Amino acid sequence: MNKENIKNWQFNRQINLSVLVQLTFLASLIVGSWVNLQRQLDLLQKDVSILLQCQKNFEQKLESLSAKTIAHEYRLRAVENSQR
């Protein structure tokens, strides 16, 4: 082997090592982003579950309030009718 072939081989080896390092870094970024996305989705799922539970509680309170309103309207009509 002459010196030019040895330099060429070393240059190619360095490029291959550089590409390998870049690919490893890219893979770690992809994995890190995936893990972060999964964590955010878990938090979002928890928030949506809490929101749905609060909505159910609000609907129950609203139904109760509606029933009380209807009962008061009947009482008010009864009082108005008895005063006539």
XYZ file of N, CA and C in Angstrom:
252
model
N 0.845 -1.186 0.000
C 0.000 0.000 0.000
C 0.885 1.241 0.000
N 0.483 2.197 -0.772
C 1.242 3.435 -0.749
C 0.610 4.411 0.240
N 1.249 5.519 0.453
C 0.794 6.484 1.470
C -0.554 7.106 1.097
N -0.792 7.278 -0.183
C -2.053 7.891 -0.608
C -3.238 6.976 -0.293
N -3.098 5.678 -0.479
C -4.161 4.747 -0.132
C -4.419 4.728 1.370
N -3.360 4.809 2.168
C -3.516 4.819 3.625
C -4.242 6.086 4.059
N -3.892 7.246 3.493
C -4.579 8.497 3.838
C -6.049 8.431 3.414
N -6.303 7.899 2.253
C -7.672 7.779 1.763
C -8.488 6.882 2.688
N -7.922 5.755 3.115
C -8.616 4.841 4.014
C -8.895 5.513 5.357
N -7.932 6.270 5.891
C -8.132 6.964 7.169
C -9.206 8.040 7.033
N -9.208 8.729 5.905
C -10.219 9.753 5.672
C -11.608 9.111 5.621
N -11.749 8.011 4.929
C -13.033 7.316 4.863
C -13.441 6.801 6.237
N -12.509 6.305 7.010
C -12.825 5.811 8.346
C -13.325 6.944 9.219
N -12.722 8.110 9.116
C -13.167 9.245 9.917
C -14.562 9.687 9.500
N -14.837 9.679 8.226
C -16.177 10.041 7.770
C -17.183 9.016 8.282
N -16.852 7.758 8.214
C -17.770 6.733 8.687
C -18.013 6.866 10.188
N -16.978 7.165 10.947
C -17.136 7.372 12.383
C -17.998 8.598 12.661
N -17.790 9.654 11.882
C -18.596 10.862 12.040
C -20.061 10.572 11.734
N -20.315 9.834 10.663
C -21.691 9.485 10.313
C -22.299 8.621 11.401
N -21.525 7.698 11.931
C -22.015 6.838 13.007
C -22.382 7.656 14.247
N -21.545 8.612 14.601
C -21.824 9.477 15.754
C -23.074 10.312 15.493
N -23.203 10.851 14.282
C -24.384 11.650 13.957
C -25.652 10.807 13.992
N -25.573 9.591 13.462
C -26.745 8.723 13.495
C -27.125 8.342 14.911
N -26.122 8.092 15.750
C -26.390 7.774 17.154
C -27.043 8.969 17.849
N -26.531 10.153 17.587
C -27.108 11.358 18.173
C -28.536 11.565 17.687
N -28.770 11.352 16.389
C -30.108 11.492 15.832
C -31.065 10.474 16.446
N -30.608 9.250 16.604
C -31.451 8.215 17.213
C -31.786 8.575 18.656
N -30.811 9.104 19.398
C -31.082 9.483 20.790
C -32.067 10.650 20.845
N -31.979 11.574 19.902
C -32.944 12.678 19.856
C -34.346 12.161 19.545
N -34.443 11.217 18.631
C -35.749 10.651 18.284
C -36.351 9.925 19.486
N -35.541 9.115 20.154
C -36.035 8.379 21.330
C -36.436 9.353 22.432
N -35.621 10.363 22.669
C -35.939 11.360 23.691
C -37.217 12.106 23.375
N -37.392 12.468 22.114
C -38.625 13.152 21.708
C -39.828 12.241 21.872
N -39.674 10.971 21.538
C -40.774 10.005 21.675
C -41.177 9.846 23.144
N -40.181 9.733 24.011
C -40.468 9.582 25.443
C -41.163 10.837 25.972
N -40.685 11.993 25.558
C -41.298 13.244 25.999
C -42.736 13.348 25.491
N -42.966 12.952 24.249
C -44.307 12.976 23.689
C -45.231 12.031 24.440
N -44.748 10.849 24.785
C -45.560 9.904 25.539
C -45.917 10.465 26.918
N -44.966 11.116 27.558
C -45.217 11.715 28.875
C -46.267 12.815 28.768
N -46.155 13.639 27.728
C -47.139 14.708 27.543
C -48.519 14.138 27.236
N -48.572 13.054 26.467
C -49.859 12.421 26.184
C -50.476 11.831 27.449
N -49.646 11.265 28.317
C -50.161 10.747 29.587
C -50.741 11.868 30.442
N -50.032 12.991 30.500
C -50.537 14.134 31.263
C -51.830 14.664 30.654
N -51.886 14.705 29.336
C -53.098 15.172 28.656
C -54.268 14.241 28.936
N -54.001 12.941 28.930
C -55.063 11.973 29.217
C -55.583 12.149 30.640
N -54.679 12.388 31.578
C -55.093 12.609 32.963
C -55.939 13.883 33.069
N -55.506 14.956 32.381
C -56.263 16.207 32.415
C -57.651 16.041 31.797
N -57.742 15.302 30.705
C -59.036 15.085 30.060
C -59.949 14.260 30.969
N -59.384 13.274 31.656
C -60.188 12.469 32.589
C -60.741 13.337 33.718
N -59.902 14.200 34.259
C -60.345 15.109 35.323
C -61.425 16.052 34.792
N -61.227 16.554 33.570
C -62.212 17.454 32.965
C -63.548 16.758 32.758
N -63.519 15.520 32.310
C -64.765 14.778 32.124
C -65.477 14.538 33.452
N -64.723 14.241 34.500
C -65.331 14.040 35.813
C -65.962 15.343 36.317
N -65.267 16.444 36.129
C -65.825 17.740 36.530
C -67.087 18.060 35.730
N -67.085 17.712 34.445
C -68.272 17.951 33.622
C -69.447 17.119 34.125
N -69.203 15.871 34.514
C -70.280 15.035 35.056
C -70.826 15.630 36.347
N -69.933 16.083 37.219
C -70.370 16.713 38.471
C -71.193 17.970 38.187
N -70.740 18.758 37.222
C -71.456 19.986 36.866
C -72.839 19.656 36.309
N -72.927 18.619 35.466
C -74.223 18.221 34.923
C -75.166 17.776 36.033
N -74.658 17.049 37.020
C -75.505 16.617 38.137
C -76.014 17.819 38.932
N -75.135 18.767 39.196
C -75.551 19.964 39.923
C -76.557 20.768 39.109
N -76.348 20.839 37.797
C -77.262 21.573 36.936
C -78.632 20.909 36.897
N -78.662 19.586 36.847
C -79.943 18.869 36.883
C -80.666 19.099 38.205
N -79.919 19.091 39.290
C -80.508 19.346 40.603
C -81.076 20.763 40.672
N -80.322 21.709 40.172
C -80.780 23.096 40.158
C -82.015 23.262 39.281
N -82.019 22.577 38.152
C -83.181 22.641 37.269
C -84.416 22.064 37.956
N -84.251 20.952 38.647
C -85.383 20.344 39.363
C -85.883 21.290 40.456
N -84.975 21.919 41.186
C -85.385 22.865 42.229
C -86.107 24.065 41.620
N -85.628 24.537 40.472
C -86.264 25.671 39.805
C -87.697 25.334 39.405
N -87.869 24.146 38.855
C -89.215 23.713 38.461
C -90.125 23.614 39.699
N -89.592 23.065 40.788
C -90.389 22.954 42.016
C -90.780 24.340 42.527
N -89.865 25.299 42.489
C -90.179 26.656 42.954
C -91.203 27.326 42.032
N -91.117 27.062 40.750
C -92.109 27.631 39.842
C -93.509 27.112 40.163
N -93.617 25.808 40.430
C -94.924 25.248 40.804
C -95.432 25.859 42.106
N -94.542 26.044 43.064
C -94.956 26.655 44.339
C -95.427 28.088 44.118
N -94.664 28.817 43.285
C -95.021 30.208 43.008
C -96.380 30.283 42.318
N -96.641 29.407 41.361
C -97.943 29.382 40.688
C -99.055 29.022 41.674
N -98.758 28.086 42.566
C -99.765 27.702 43.559
C -100.093 28.866 44.470
N -99.062 29.620 44.882
C -99.292 30.776 45.746
C -100.079 31.844 44.989
N -99.709 32.087 43.722
C -100.426 33.078 42.912
C -101.882 32.666 42.708
N -102.130 31.388 42.464
C -103.494 30.920 42.248
C -104.316 30.991 43.549
N -103.688 30.761 44.673
C -104.429 30.800 45.930
C -104.769 32.235 46.324
N -104.007 33.207 45.855
C -104.275 34.608 46.177
C -105.356 35.209 45.302
N -105.760 34.575 44.241
C -106.794 35.111 43.336
C -108.147 34.856 43.836
